[in-house]
Amino acid sequence: MLRITVHNDPGFLTFQLEGKLAGPWVRELEDCCQSTLVSQRKSVLRFDLTGVTYIDAAGKEFLAAMHTEGAEFLACGCLMRAVVAEITDARVPDCRGPKRKGENLT
């Protein structure tokens, strides 16, 4: 199961994900993103993966495509940070620091 919560903040749009990004839930996220982005184009697109427990190959492929389009990721824990590092080819900072203005997202 995957819970998707959309946060529409000034200047950026965040998809907060909780659960498993795998199987049919990847397509559900794709559909949610497409329908949301049609009506709410923001300068920064973010995916909050701090509540994600598992990502399969299709989920990684989707996130990689979003990264290519300029999306940023917020990840916490060894597994999600490793997945984001694999997708972005960059070191992912620990999520324990502040998550406010000036935060360093990948």
mmCIF file of C-alpha atoms in Angstrom:
data_model
loop_
_atom_site.group_PDB
_atom_site.id
_atom_site.type_symbol
_atom_site.label_atom_id
_atom_site.label_comp_id
_atom_site.label_asym_id
_atom_site.label_seq_id
_atom_site.Cartn_x
_atom_site.Cartn_y
_atom_site.Cartn_z
ATOM 1 C CA MET A 1 0.000 0.000 0.000
ATOM 2 C CA LEU A 2 1.116 3.562 -0.722
ATOM 3 C CA ARG A 3 -0.263 6.769 0.746
ATOM 4 C CA ILE A 4 0.269 9.879 -1.368
ATOM 5 C CA THR A 5 -0.214 13.312 0.197
ATOM 6 C CA VAL A 6 0.256 16.406 -1.948
ATOM 7 C CA HIS A 7 1.544 19.557 -0.244
ATOM 8 C CA ASN A 8 1.072 22.671 -2.346
ATOM 9 C CA ASP A 9 3.416 25.250 -0.838
ATOM 10 C CA PRO A 10 4.418 28.593 -2.393
ATOM 11 C CA GLY A 11 7.054 27.884 -5.027
ATOM 12 C CA PHE A 12 7.116 24.127 -4.726
ATOM 13 C CA LEU A 13 4.942 21.041 -4.835
ATOM 14 C CA THR A 14 5.728 18.091 -2.577
ATOM 15 C CA PHE A 15 4.473 14.529 -2.955
ATOM 16 C CA GLN A 16 4.790 12.933 0.474
ATOM 17 C CA LEU A 17 4.919 9.155 0.099
ATOM 18 C CA GLU A 18 4.334 6.567 2.818
ATOM 19 C CA GLY A 19 4.501 2.797 2.406
ATOM 20 C CA LYS A 20 5.755 0.732 -0.528
ATOM 21 C CA LEU A 21 6.473 2.275 -3.917
ATOM 22 C CA ALA A 22 6.120 -0.962 -5.844
ATOM 23 C CA GLY A 23 3.888 -2.814 -8.272
ATOM 24 C CA PRO A 24 0.572 -1.110 -9.040
ATOM 25 C CA TRP A 25 1.373 1.732 -6.635
ATOM 26 C CA VAL A 26 4.002 3.074 -9.034
ATOM 27 C CA ARG A 27 1.328 3.566 -11.699
ATOM 28 C CA GLU A 28 -0.938 5.176 -9.083
ATOM 29 C CA LEU A 29 1.828 7.683 -8.254
ATOM 30 C CA GLU A 30 2.417 8.367 -11.957
ATOM 31 C CA ASP A 31 -1.293 9.080 -12.443
ATOM 32 C CA CYS A 32 -1.406 11.298 -9.346
ATOM 33 C CA CYS A 33 1.627 13.272 -10.511
ATOM 34 C CA GLN A 34 0.261 13.748 -14.014
ATOM 35 C CA SER A 35 -3.137 14.937 -12.845
ATOM 36 C CA THR A 36 -1.663 17.220 -10.178
ATOM 37 C CA LEU A 37 1.014 18.743 -12.395
ATOM 38 C CA VAL A 38 -1.527 19.623 -15.093
ATOM 39 C CA SER A 39 -3.227 22.061 -12.740
ATOM 40 C CA GLN A 40 -0.385 23.063 -10.390
ATOM 41 C CA ARG A 41 2.895 23.755 -12.155
ATOM 42 C CA LYS A 42 5.515 24.827 -9.596
ATOM 43 C CA SER A 43 9.148 25.776 -9.984
ATOM 44 C CA VAL A 44 10.296 22.985 -7.656
ATOM 45 C CA LEU A 45 8.927 19.443 -7.516
ATOM 46 C CA ARG A 46 9.797 17.377 -4.437
ATOM 47 C CA PHE A 47 9.279 13.792 -3.372
ATOM 48 C CA ASP A 48 9.366 13.204 0.382
ATOM 49 C CA LEU A 49 10.459 9.579 0.763
ATOM 50 C CA THR A 50 10.943 9.646 4.538
ATOM 51 C CA GLY A 51 7.919 7.368 5.034
ATOM 52 C CA VAL A 52 8.746 4.915 2.236
ATOM 53 C CA THR A 53 9.698 1.405 3.343
ATOM 54 C CA TYR A 54 10.447 -0.231 -0.030
ATOM 55 C CA ILE A 55 10.980 0.739 -3.674
ATOM 56 C CA ASP A 56 11.017 -1.812 -6.502
ATOM 57 C CA ALA A 57 12.737 -1.426 -9.896
ATOM 58 C CA ALA A 58 9.701 0.290 -11.458
ATOM 59 C CA GLY A 59 9.569 2.750 -8.554
ATOM 60 C CA LYS A 60 13.278 3.546 -8.961
ATOM 61 C CA GLU A 61 12.748 4.020 -12.690
ATOM 62 C CA PHE A 62 9.896 6.464 -12.074
ATOM 63 C CA LEU A 63 11.904 8.452 -9.529
ATOM 64 C CA ALA A 64 14.900 8.514 -11.884
ATOM 65 C CA ALA A 65 12.676 9.957 -14.627
ATOM 66 C CA MET A 66 11.395 12.585 -12.195
ATOM 67 C CA HIS A 67 14.986 13.423 -11.199
ATOM 68 C CA THR A 68 15.813 13.926 -14.880
ATOM 69 C CA GLU A 69 12.917 16.408 -14.985
ATOM 70 C CA GLY A 70 14.436 18.294 -12.034
ATOM 71 C CA ALA A 71 12.665 16.735 -9.044
ATOM 72 C CA GLU A 72 14.282 16.841 -5.615
ATOM 73 C CA PHE A 73 14.142 14.086 -2.993
ATOM 74 C CA LEU A 74 14.019 14.063 0.777
ATOM 75 C CA ALA A 75 15.130 10.726 2.203
ATOM 76 C CA CYS A 76 15.757 9.365 5.673
ATOM 77 C CA GLY A 77 17.343 6.116 6.798
ATOM 78 C CA CYS A 78 20.021 4.016 5.165
ATOM 79 C CA LEU A 79 17.813 2.294 2.581
ATOM 80 C CA MET A 80 16.048 5.353 1.170
ATOM 81 C CA ARG A 81 19.213 7.448 1.232
ATOM 82 C CA ALA A 82 21.019 4.691 -0.694
ATOM 83 C CA VAL A 83 18.193 4.493 -3.247
ATOM 84 C CA VAL A 84 18.236 8.275 -3.760
ATOM 85 C CA ALA A 85 22.046 8.265 -4.020
ATOM 86 C CA GLU A 86 21.798 5.552 -6.681
ATOM 87 C CA ILE A 87 19.202 7.554 -8.638
ATOM 88 C CA THR A 88 20.945 10.925 -8.373
ATOM 89 C CA ASP A 89 24.607 9.844 -8.356
ATOM 90 C CA ALA A 90 25.077 12.141 -5.379
ATOM 91 C CA ARG A 91 25.621 11.800 -1.649
ATOM 92 C CA VAL A 92 22.396 12.299 0.295
ATOM 93 C CA PRO A 93 22.654 14.318 3.532
ATOM 94 C CA ASP A 94 21.243 12.894 6.740
ATOM 95 C CA CYS A 95 17.626 13.920 7.335
ATOM 96 C CA ARG A 96 18.120 14.756 11.011
ATOM 97 C CA GLY A 97 18.926 18.379 10.278
ATOM 98 C CA PRO A 98 16.406 21.181 9.755
ATOM 99 C CA LYS A 99 13.911 20.764 6.931
ATOM 100 C CA ARG A 100 13.041 24.382 6.424
ATOM 101 C CA LYS A 101 14.176 27.260 4.301
ATOM 102 C CA GLY A 102 17.687 26.658 3.039
ATOM 103 C CA GLU A 103 17.574 22.887 3.463
ATOM 104 C CA ASN A 104 19.826 20.855 1.228
ATOM 105 C CA LEU A 105 17.744 18.459 -0.849
ATOM 106 C CA THR A 106 18.964 16.208 -3.606
#
